Amino acid sequence: MLNDQASIKKLRWIMAQLRDPITGCPWDLKQNFASITAHTLEEAYEVVDAIEQGDFSELKKELGDLLFQVVFYSQLGQEQQLFDLDNVIEAICEKLIRRHPHVFDSANFTSDAEIKANWENEKIKEREQKQASLDGDNTTKVNTVNSSANKPVSLLADIPKNLPALSQAAKIQKRCSHVGFDWDNIHDVFAKIEEEVLEVKDELKADVVNHNALTEELGDLMFAVVNLCRHAKADPETILRQANKKFTSRFQGVEEQVFQSGKGFEQHQLTELEQYWQQVKSLEKQ
């Protein structure tokens, strides 16, 4: 098997060897579903980083690392007789075909909006079916007058709690927008941001600043800004990473000028550092 050409079959064989109870790797053997989630997140971010850097040679490797995470989970599922890699592949194939009736069936959508609406409707059906399955596990709920079994499934019920906060906020807003709970236009969204800014200012003007109230208002402001990004068709997580990258590059330019001055940061006035910052920005435009 070691001499076989690269294939998913070979990768599954490698995974099985790593988890072999007798000859396997001690580190791989002690892992479980929960213990490798942090590695999965790290690998996903490394894929994104390689794409943003335009390093496609590295991207190939990072995608392999991410694929290995899927194979690892599938191996754990197989060992516990929960599912295996074939089940995982079967599930995504079924989902993609069902969610794209305009490609694999006779549905005719005339716009991106209709395609997105169908996608969200399919996801709603999936959540309802999942909840019905859970309710079916306990038949006593069905006969209870005040049972929650007949309540509709919340649109926000299955949004992952471990998503980065910006992505989670955007996903929450997108779900709500699908049922019409959204601003009609981007100008109303901007007005909401201005309202939230004033509420933050009011908290800061208090004789004694209430930290809890201030952080709550700051959270509302950030949530409103995410909504502006969404209405502007921009992913908030992506554009903040871009802003981080830009700031880092500019600050490193300031550091270079501080170094060339022969003085440390502590020996500079803020006005001098601001001049360095403006010089760096000017150089970017040349």
PDB file of C-alpha atoms in Angstrom, residues 19-273:
ATOM      1  CA  ARG A  19      -5.228   4.313  14.869  1.00  0.00           C
ATOM      2  CA  ASP A  20      -4.180   0.666  15.019  1.00  0.00           C
ATOM      3  CA  PRO A  21      -4.492  -0.324  18.717  1.00  0.00           C
ATOM      4  CA  ILE A  22      -1.190  -2.240  18.656  1.00  0.00           C
ATOM      5  CA  THR A  23       1.101  -0.566  16.120  1.00  0.00           C
ATOM      6  CA  GLY A  24      -0.518   2.859  15.801  1.00  0.00           C
ATOM      7  CA  CYS A  25       0.801   6.266  16.818  1.00  0.00           C
ATOM      8  CA  PRO A  26       0.323   7.011  20.548  1.00  0.00           C
ATOM      9  CA  TRP A  27      -0.776  10.593  19.849  1.00  0.00           C
ATOM     10  CA  ASP A  28      -3.370   9.599  17.256  1.00  0.00           C
ATOM     11  CA  LEU A  29      -4.654   6.796  19.452  1.00  0.00           C
ATOM     12  CA  LYS A  30      -5.484   9.062  22.372  1.00  0.00           C
ATOM     13  CA  GLN A  31      -7.477  11.546  20.249  1.00  0.00           C
ATOM     14  CA  ASN A  32     -11.271  11.789  20.216  1.00  0.00           C
ATOM     15  CA  PHE A  33     -13.869  13.942  18.466  1.00  0.00           C
ATOM     16  CA  ALA A  34     -13.493  16.820  20.916  1.00  0.00           C
ATOM     17  CA  SER A  35      -9.718  16.795  21.156  1.00  0.00           C
ATOM     18  CA  ILE A  36      -9.069  17.444  17.453  1.00  0.00           C
ATOM     19  CA  THR A  37     -11.600  20.233  16.908  1.00  0.00           C
ATOM     20  CA  ALA A  38      -8.989  22.904  17.675  1.00  0.00           C
ATOM     21  CA  HIS A  39      -6.726  21.368  15.015  1.00  0.00           C
ATOM     22  CA  THR A  40      -9.588  21.428  12.521  1.00  0.00           C
ATOM     23  CA  LEU A  41     -10.175  25.142  13.089  1.00  0.00           C
ATOM     24  CA  GLU A  42      -6.451  25.822  12.776  1.00  0.00           C
ATOM     25  CA  GLU A  43      -6.233  23.926   9.500  1.00  0.00           C
ATOM     26  CA  ALA A  44      -9.247  25.786   8.101  1.00  0.00           C
ATOM     27  CA  TYR A  45      -7.660  29.135   8.917  1.00  0.00           C
ATOM     28  CA  GLU A  46      -4.389  28.034   7.328  1.00  0.00           C
ATOM     29  CA  VAL A  47      -6.283  27.226   4.123  1.00  0.00           C
ATOM     30  CA  VAL A  48      -7.782  30.723   4.138  1.00  0.00           C
ATOM     31  CA  ASP A  49      -4.383  32.279   4.844  1.00  0.00           C
ATOM     32  CA  ALA A  50      -2.756  30.446   1.931  1.00  0.00           C
ATOM     33  CA  ILE A  51      -5.514  31.693  -0.390  1.00  0.00           C
ATOM     34  CA  GLU A  52      -5.180  35.273   0.826  1.00  0.00           C
ATOM     35  CA  GLN A  53      -1.412  35.101   0.359  1.00  0.00           C
ATOM     36  CA  GLY A  54      -1.869  33.705  -3.154  1.00  0.00           C
ATOM     37  CA  ASP A  55       0.430  30.803  -2.202  1.00  0.00           C
ATOM     38  CA  PHE A  56      -1.126  27.973  -4.170  1.00  0.00           C
ATOM     39  CA  SER A  57       1.764  25.606  -3.569  1.00  0.00           C
ATOM     40  CA  GLU A  58       1.093  25.963   0.159  1.00  0.00           C
ATOM     41  CA  LEU A  59      -2.666  25.808  -0.424  1.00  0.00           C
ATOM     42  CA  LYS A  60      -2.300  22.312  -1.868  1.00  0.00           C
ATOM     43  CA  LYS A  61      -0.658  21.173   1.370  1.00  0.00           C
ATOM     44  CA  GLU A  62      -3.118  22.968   3.621  1.00  0.00           C
ATOM     45  CA  LEU A  63      -6.091  21.457   1.792  1.00  0.00           C
ATOM     46  CA  GLY A  64      -4.503  18.061   2.374  1.00  0.00           C
ATOM     47  CA  ASP A  65      -4.253  18.821   6.083  1.00  0.00           C
ATOM     48  CA  LEU A  66      -7.923  19.839   6.129  1.00  0.00           C
ATOM     49  CA  LEU A  67      -8.951  16.716   4.221  1.00  0.00           C
ATOM     50  CA  PHE A  68      -7.065  14.625   6.761  1.00  0.00           C
ATOM     51  CA  GLN A  69      -9.260  16.134   9.497  1.00  0.00           C
ATOM     52  CA  VAL A  70     -12.356  14.807   7.713  1.00  0.00           C
ATOM     53  CA  VAL A  71     -10.753  11.382   7.376  1.00  0.00           C
ATOM     54  CA  PHE A  72      -9.786  11.452  11.068  1.00  0.00           C
ATOM     55  CA  TYR A  73     -13.361  12.185  12.201  1.00  0.00           C
ATOM     56  CA  SER A  74     -14.642   9.502   9.847  1.00  0.00           C
ATOM     57  CA  GLN A  75     -12.231   6.956  11.307  1.00  0.00           C
ATOM     58  CA  LEU A  76     -13.417   7.791  14.820  1.00  0.00           C
ATOM     59  CA  GLY A  77     -17.017   7.463  13.658  1.00  0.00           C
ATOM     60  CA  GLN A  78     -16.289   4.095  12.071  1.00  0.00           C
ATOM     61  CA  GLU A  79     -14.607   2.786  15.219  1.00  0.00           C
ATOM     62  CA  GLN A  80     -17.657   3.763  17.262  1.00  0.00           C
ATOM     63  CA  GLN A  81     -20.032   2.388  14.616  1.00  0.00           C
ATOM     64  CA  LEU A  82     -21.587   5.823  14.116  1.00  0.00           C
ATOM     65  CA  PHE A  83     -20.637   6.534  10.494  1.00  0.00           C
ATOM     66  CA  ASP A  84     -17.711   6.175   8.110  1.00  0.00           C
ATOM     67  CA  LEU A  85     -16.192   8.201   5.283  1.00  0.00           C
ATOM     68  CA  ASP A  86     -18.580   6.705   2.717  1.00  0.00           C
ATOM     69  CA  ASN A  87     -21.511   7.917   4.837  1.00  0.00           C
ATOM     70  CA  VAL A  88     -19.992  11.384   5.018  1.00  0.00           C
ATOM     71  CA  ILE A  89     -19.553  11.525   1.245  1.00  0.00           C
ATOM     72  CA  GLU A  90     -23.032  10.120   0.666  1.00  0.00           C
ATOM     73  CA  ALA A  91     -24.558  12.784   2.932  1.00  0.00           C
ATOM     74  CA  ILE A  92     -22.904  15.714   1.169  1.00  0.00           C
ATOM     75  CA  CYS A  93     -23.743  14.317  -2.287  1.00  0.00           C
ATOM     76  CA  GLU A  94     -27.408  13.980  -1.346  1.00  0.00           C
ATOM     77  CA  LYS A  95     -27.483  17.465   0.163  1.00  0.00           C
ATOM     78  CA  LEU A  96     -25.839  19.169  -2.810  1.00  0.00           C
ATOM     79  CA  ILE A  97     -28.133  17.495  -5.332  1.00  0.00           C
ATOM     80  CA  ARG A  98     -31.235  18.330  -3.282  1.00  0.00           C
ATOM     81  CA  ARG A  99     -30.185  21.944  -2.738  1.00  0.00           C
ATOM     82  CA  HIS A 100     -29.520  22.490  -6.458  1.00  0.00           C
ATOM     83  CA  PRO A 101     -32.759  21.429  -8.204  1.00  0.00           C
ATOM     84  CA  HIS A 102     -31.988  23.954 -10.962  1.00  0.00           C
ATOM     85  CA  VAL A 103     -28.889  21.913 -11.833  1.00  0.00           C
ATOM     86  CA  PHE A 104     -29.897  18.325 -11.078  1.00  0.00           C
ATOM     87  CA  ASP A 105     -33.671  18.574 -11.562  1.00  0.00           C
ATOM     88  CA  SER A 106     -36.196  20.573 -13.537  1.00  0.00           C
ATOM     89  CA  ALA A 107     -36.464  23.657 -11.309  1.00  0.00           C
ATOM     90  CA  ASN A 108     -36.005  26.960 -13.124  1.00  0.00           C
ATOM     91  CA  PHE A 109     -34.641  29.893 -11.126  1.00  0.00           C
ATOM     92  CA  THR A 110     -34.176  33.178 -12.930  1.00  0.00           C
ATOM     93  CA  SER A 111     -31.955  35.034 -10.456  1.00  0.00           C
ATOM     94  CA  ASP A 112     -29.350  34.599  -7.752  1.00  0.00           C
ATOM     95  CA  ALA A 113     -31.969  35.747  -5.246  1.00  0.00           C
ATOM     96  CA  GLU A 114     -34.252  32.834  -6.162  1.00  0.00           C
ATOM     97  CA  ILE A 115     -31.357  30.391  -5.916  1.00  0.00           C
ATOM     98  CA  LYS A 116     -30.430  31.717  -2.468  1.00  0.00           C
ATOM     99  CA  ALA A 117     -34.060  31.629  -1.342  1.00  0.00           C
ATOM    100  CA  ASN A 118     -34.354  27.992  -2.398  1.00  0.00           C
ATOM    101  CA  TRP A 119     -31.099  27.202  -0.571  1.00  0.00           C
ATOM    102  CA  GLU A 120     -32.379  28.767   2.660  1.00  0.00           C
ATOM    103  CA  ASN A 121     -35.768  27.049   2.300  1.00  0.00           C
ATOM    104  CA  GLU A 122     -34.041  23.698   1.972  1.00  0.00           C
ATOM    105  CA  LYS A 123     -32.020  24.434   5.107  1.00  0.00           C
ATOM    106  CA  ILE A 124     -35.249  25.270   6.965  1.00  0.00           C
ATOM    107  CA  LYS A 125     -36.705  21.906   5.902  1.00  0.00           C
ATOM    108  CA  GLU A 126     -33.553  20.177   7.127  1.00  0.00           C
ATOM    109  CA  ARG A 127     -33.836  21.835  10.540  1.00  0.00           C
ATOM    110  CA  GLU A 128     -37.510  20.902  10.799  1.00  0.00           C
ATOM    111  CA  GLN A 129     -36.774  17.301   9.849  1.00  0.00           C
ATOM    112  CA  LYS A 130     -33.966  17.181  12.397  1.00  0.00           C
ATOM    113  CA  GLN A 131     -36.252  18.518  15.132  1.00  0.00           C
ATOM    114  CA  ALA A 132     -39.036  16.106  14.146  1.00  0.00           C
ATOM    115  CA  SER A 133     -36.562  13.249  14.435  1.00  0.00           C
ATOM    116  CA  LEU A 134     -35.496  14.409  17.894  1.00  0.00           C
ATOM    117  CA  ASP A 135     -39.102  14.792  19.014  1.00  0.00           C
ATOM    118  CA  GLY A 136     -39.921  11.341  17.654  1.00  0.00           C
ATOM    119  CA  ASP A 137     -37.421   9.809  20.068  1.00  0.00           C
ATOM    120  CA  ASN A 138     -39.779  10.661  22.911  1.00  0.00           C
ATOM    121  CA  THR A 139     -43.397   9.908  21.964  1.00  0.00           C
ATOM    122  CA  THR A 140     -44.712  11.236  25.263  1.00  0.00           C
ATOM    123  CA  LYS A 141     -44.004  14.736  24.021  1.00  0.00           C
ATOM    124  CA  VAL A 142     -46.502  14.369  21.190  1.00  0.00           C
ATOM    125  CA  ASN A 143     -49.394  13.767  23.572  1.00  0.00           C
ATOM    126  CA  THR A 144     -48.526  16.577  25.957  1.00  0.00           C
ATOM    127  CA  VAL A 145     -50.781  19.641  25.580  1.00  0.00           C
ATOM    128  CA  ASN A 146     -47.981  22.103  26.242  1.00  0.00           C
ATOM    129  CA  SER A 147     -45.367  20.080  24.414  1.00  0.00           C
ATOM    130  CA  SER A 148     -42.704  21.929  22.479  1.00  0.00           C
ATOM    131  CA  ALA A 149     -42.870  19.220  19.815  1.00  0.00           C
ATOM    132  CA  ASN A 150     -45.357  21.233  17.758  1.00  0.00           C
ATOM    133  CA  LYS A 151     -43.436  24.479  18.006  1.00  0.00           C
ATOM    134  CA  PRO A 152     -41.571  25.549  14.864  1.00  0.00           C
ATOM    135  CA  VAL A 153     -37.820  25.115  14.902  1.00  0.00           C
ATOM    136  CA  SER A 154     -35.973  28.361  15.526  1.00  0.00           C
ATOM    137  CA  LEU A 155     -34.183  29.749  12.488  1.00  0.00           C
ATOM    138  CA  LEU A 156     -31.151  30.289  14.692  1.00  0.00           C
ATOM    139  CA  ALA A 157     -31.187  26.920  16.436  1.00  0.00           C
ATOM    140  CA  ASP A 158     -28.273  25.287  14.623  1.00  0.00           C
ATOM    141  CA  ILE A 159     -25.879  28.204  14.149  1.00  0.00           C
ATOM    142  CA  PRO A 160     -22.532  26.928  15.470  1.00  0.00           C
ATOM    143  CA  LYS A 161     -21.604  28.490  18.811  1.00  0.00           C
ATOM    144  CA  ASN A 162     -17.892  28.239  18.011  1.00  0.00           C
ATOM    145  CA  LEU A 163     -18.009  30.367  14.859  1.00  0.00           C
ATOM    146  CA  PRO A 164     -15.900  33.537  15.016  1.00  0.00           C
ATOM    147  CA  ALA A 165     -18.175  36.228  16.429  1.00  0.00           C
ATOM    148  CA  LEU A 166     -18.239  38.312  13.229  1.00  0.00           C
ATOM    149  CA  SER A 167     -19.182  35.298  11.099  1.00  0.00           C
ATOM    150  CA  GLN A 168     -21.763  34.207  13.654  1.00  0.00           C
ATOM    151  CA  ALA A 169     -23.366  37.663  13.672  1.00  0.00           C
ATOM    152  CA  ALA A 170     -23.521  37.726   9.865  1.00  0.00           C
ATOM    153  CA  LYS A 171     -25.092  34.264   9.801  1.00  0.00           C
ATOM    154  CA  ILE A 172     -27.708  35.246  12.380  1.00  0.00           C
ATOM    155  CA  GLN A 173     -28.617  38.345  10.354  1.00  0.00           C
ATOM    156  CA  LYS A 174     -28.753  36.390   7.100  1.00  0.00           C
ATOM    157  CA  ARG A 175     -31.161  33.860   8.617  1.00  0.00           C
ATOM    158  CA  CYS A 176     -33.422  36.613   9.940  1.00  0.00           C
ATOM    159  CA  SER A 177     -33.335  38.444   6.615  1.00  0.00           C
ATOM    160  CA  HIS A 178     -34.640  35.335   4.854  1.00  0.00           C
ATOM    161  CA  VAL A 179     -37.972  35.696   6.676  1.00  0.00           C
ATOM    162  CA  GLY A 180     -38.151  39.461   6.174  1.00  0.00           C
ATOM    163  CA  PHE A 181     -36.736  40.589   9.522  1.00  0.00           C
ATOM    164  CA  ASP A 182     -34.281  43.051   8.029  1.00  0.00           C
ATOM    165  CA  TRP A 183     -33.839  46.683   7.047  1.00  0.00           C
ATOM    166  CA  ASP A 184     -35.200  47.596   3.626  1.00  0.00           C
ATOM    167  CA  ASN A 185     -32.091  49.465   2.506  1.00  0.00           C
ATOM    168  CA  ILE A 186     -28.503  50.151   3.465  1.00  0.00           C
ATOM    169  CA  HIS A 187     -29.278  53.758   4.459  1.00  0.00           C
ATOM    170  CA  ASP A 188     -31.515  52.540   7.292  1.00  0.00           C
ATOM    171  CA  VAL A 189     -28.704  50.232   8.385  1.00  0.00           C
ATOM    172  CA  PHE A 190     -26.292  53.159   8.502  1.00  0.00           C
ATOM    173  CA  ALA A 191     -28.805  55.187  10.507  1.00  0.00           C
ATOM    174  CA  LYS A 192     -28.928  52.341  13.014  1.00  0.00           C
ATOM    175  CA  ILE A 193     -25.136  52.525  13.360  1.00  0.00           C
ATOM    176  CA  GLU A 194     -25.339  56.254  14.029  1.00  0.00           C
ATOM    177  CA  GLU A 195     -27.973  55.551  16.689  1.00  0.00           C
ATOM    178  CA  GLU A 196     -25.747  52.951  18.338  1.00  0.00           C
ATOM    179  CA  VAL A 197     -22.754  55.349  18.265  1.00  0.00           C
ATOM    180  CA  LEU A 198     -24.805  57.934  20.162  1.00  0.00           C
ATOM    181  CA  GLU A 199     -25.775  55.330  22.757  1.00  0.00           C
ATOM    182  CA  VAL A 200     -22.110  54.440  23.258  1.00  0.00           C
ATOM    183  CA  LYS A 201     -21.293  58.147  23.652  1.00  0.00           C
ATOM    184  CA  ASP A 202     -24.066  58.520  26.245  1.00  0.00           C
ATOM    185  CA  GLU A 203     -22.558  55.715  28.313  1.00  0.00           C
ATOM    186  CA  LEU A 204     -19.096  57.286  28.089  1.00  0.00           C
ATOM    187  CA  LYS A 205     -20.459  60.684  29.201  1.00  0.00           C
ATOM    188  CA  ALA A 206     -21.899  59.294  32.436  1.00  0.00           C
ATOM    189  CA  ASP A 207     -20.351  60.591  35.669  1.00  0.00           C
ATOM    190  CA  VAL A 208     -19.642  56.991  36.589  1.00  0.00           C
ATOM    191  CA  VAL A 209     -19.239  54.724  33.580  1.00  0.00           C
ATOM    192  CA  ASN A 210     -21.232  51.514  33.907  1.00  0.00           C
ATOM    193  CA  HIS A 211     -18.859  48.969  32.359  1.00  0.00           C
ATOM    194  CA  ASN A 212     -21.571  46.374  31.735  1.00  0.00           C
ATOM    195  CA  ALA A 213     -23.853  48.892  30.051  1.00  0.00           C
ATOM    196  CA  LEU A 214     -20.974  50.248  27.970  1.00  0.00           C
ATOM    197  CA  THR A 215     -19.894  46.824  26.723  1.00  0.00           C
ATOM    198  CA  GLU A 216     -23.504  45.992  25.866  1.00  0.00           C
ATOM    199  CA  GLU A 217     -23.786  49.140  23.761  1.00  0.00           C
ATOM    200  CA  LEU A 218     -20.430  48.440  22.123  1.00  0.00           C
ATOM    201  CA  GLY A 219     -21.717  44.975  21.242  1.00  0.00           C
ATOM    202  CA  ASP A 220     -24.832  46.486  19.687  1.00  0.00           C
ATOM    203  CA  LEU A 221     -22.634  48.852  17.668  1.00  0.00           C
ATOM    204  CA  MET A 222     -20.438  46.007  16.406  1.00  0.00           C
ATOM    205  CA  PHE A 223     -23.525  43.955  15.503  1.00  0.00           C
ATOM    206  CA  ALA A 224     -24.894  46.912  13.528  1.00  0.00           C
ATOM    207  CA  VAL A 225     -21.587  47.347  11.683  1.00  0.00           C
ATOM    208  CA  VAL A 226     -21.669  43.650  10.724  1.00  0.00           C
ATOM    209  CA  ASN A 227     -25.135  44.264   9.326  1.00  0.00           C
ATOM    210  CA  LEU A 228     -23.767  47.138   7.238  1.00  0.00           C
ATOM    211  CA  CYS A 229     -21.084  44.828   5.861  1.00  0.00           C
ATOM    212  CA  ARG A 230     -23.732  42.251   4.957  1.00  0.00           C
ATOM    213  CA  HIS A 231     -25.904  44.805   3.174  1.00  0.00           C
ATOM    214  CA  ALA A 232     -22.795  46.001   1.323  1.00  0.00           C
ATOM    215  CA  LYS A 233     -22.273  42.384   0.127  1.00  0.00           C
ATOM    216  CA  ALA A 234     -18.989  42.145   2.071  1.00  0.00           C
ATOM    217  CA  ASP A 235     -18.009  39.382   4.481  1.00  0.00           C
ATOM    218  CA  PRO A 236     -17.156  41.059   7.828  1.00  0.00           C
ATOM    219  CA  GLU A 237     -14.624  38.409   8.837  1.00  0.00           C
ATOM    220  CA  THR A 238     -12.751  38.807   5.553  1.00  0.00           C
ATOM    221  CA  ILE A 239     -12.704  42.580   5.482  1.00  0.00           C
ATOM    222  CA  LEU A 240     -11.576  42.828   9.110  1.00  0.00           C
ATOM    223  CA  ARG A 241      -8.715  40.454   8.339  1.00  0.00           C
ATOM    224  CA  GLN A 242      -7.837  42.709   5.415  1.00  0.00           C
ATOM    225  CA  ALA A 243      -7.939  45.732   7.723  1.00  0.00           C
ATOM    226  CA  ASN A 244      -5.713  43.891  10.208  1.00  0.00           C
ATOM    227  CA  LYS A 245      -3.261  43.109   7.440  1.00  0.00           C
ATOM    228  CA  LYS A 246      -3.210  46.726   6.250  1.00  0.00           C
ATOM    229  CA  PHE A 247      -2.712  48.091   9.762  1.00  0.00           C
ATOM    230  CA  THR A 248       0.070  45.592  10.459  1.00  0.00           C
ATOM    231  CA  SER A 249       1.890  46.585   7.284  1.00  0.00           C
ATOM    232  CA  ARG A 250       1.593  50.287   8.071  1.00  0.00           C
ATOM    233  CA  PHE A 251       2.655  49.869  11.699  1.00  0.00           C
ATOM    234  CA  GLN A 252       5.691  47.917  10.594  1.00  0.00           C
ATOM    235  CA  GLY A 253       6.517  50.913   8.388  1.00  0.00           C
ATOM    236  CA  VAL A 254       6.262  53.142  11.461  1.00  0.00           C
ATOM    237  CA  GLU A 255       8.544  50.752  13.345  1.00  0.00           C
ATOM    238  CA  GLU A 256      11.099  51.045  10.543  1.00  0.00           C
ATOM    239  CA  GLN A 257      11.069  54.833  10.775  1.00  0.00           C
ATOM    240  CA  VAL A 258      11.384  54.700  14.559  1.00  0.00           C
ATOM    241  CA  PHE A 259      14.392  52.417  14.150  1.00  0.00           C
ATOM    242  CA  GLN A 260      15.986  54.745  11.589  1.00  0.00           C
ATOM    243  CA  SER A 261      15.521  57.708  13.936  1.00  0.00           C
ATOM    244  CA  GLY A 262      17.819  56.101  16.494  1.00  0.00           C
ATOM    245  CA  LYS A 263      15.247  56.652  19.242  1.00  0.00           C
ATOM    246  CA  GLY A 264      12.830  54.247  20.894  1.00  0.00           C
ATOM    247  CA  PHE A 265       9.030  54.538  20.806  1.00  0.00           C
ATOM    248  CA  GLU A 266       9.040  55.929  24.337  1.00  0.00           C
ATOM    249  CA  GLN A 267      11.218  58.834  23.188  1.00  0.00           C
ATOM    250  CA  HIS A 268       8.719  59.917  20.527  1.00  0.00           C
ATOM    251  CA  GLN A 269       5.740  62.200  20.921  1.00  0.00           C
ATOM    252  CA  LEU A 270       2.468  60.892  19.553  1.00  0.00           C
ATOM    253  CA  THR A 271       2.516  63.687  16.968  1.00  0.00           C
ATOM    254  CA  GLU A 272       5.847  62.367  15.637  1.00  0.00           C
ATOM    255  CA  LEU A 273       4.484  58.822  15.382  1.00  0.00           C
TER     256      LEU A 273
END
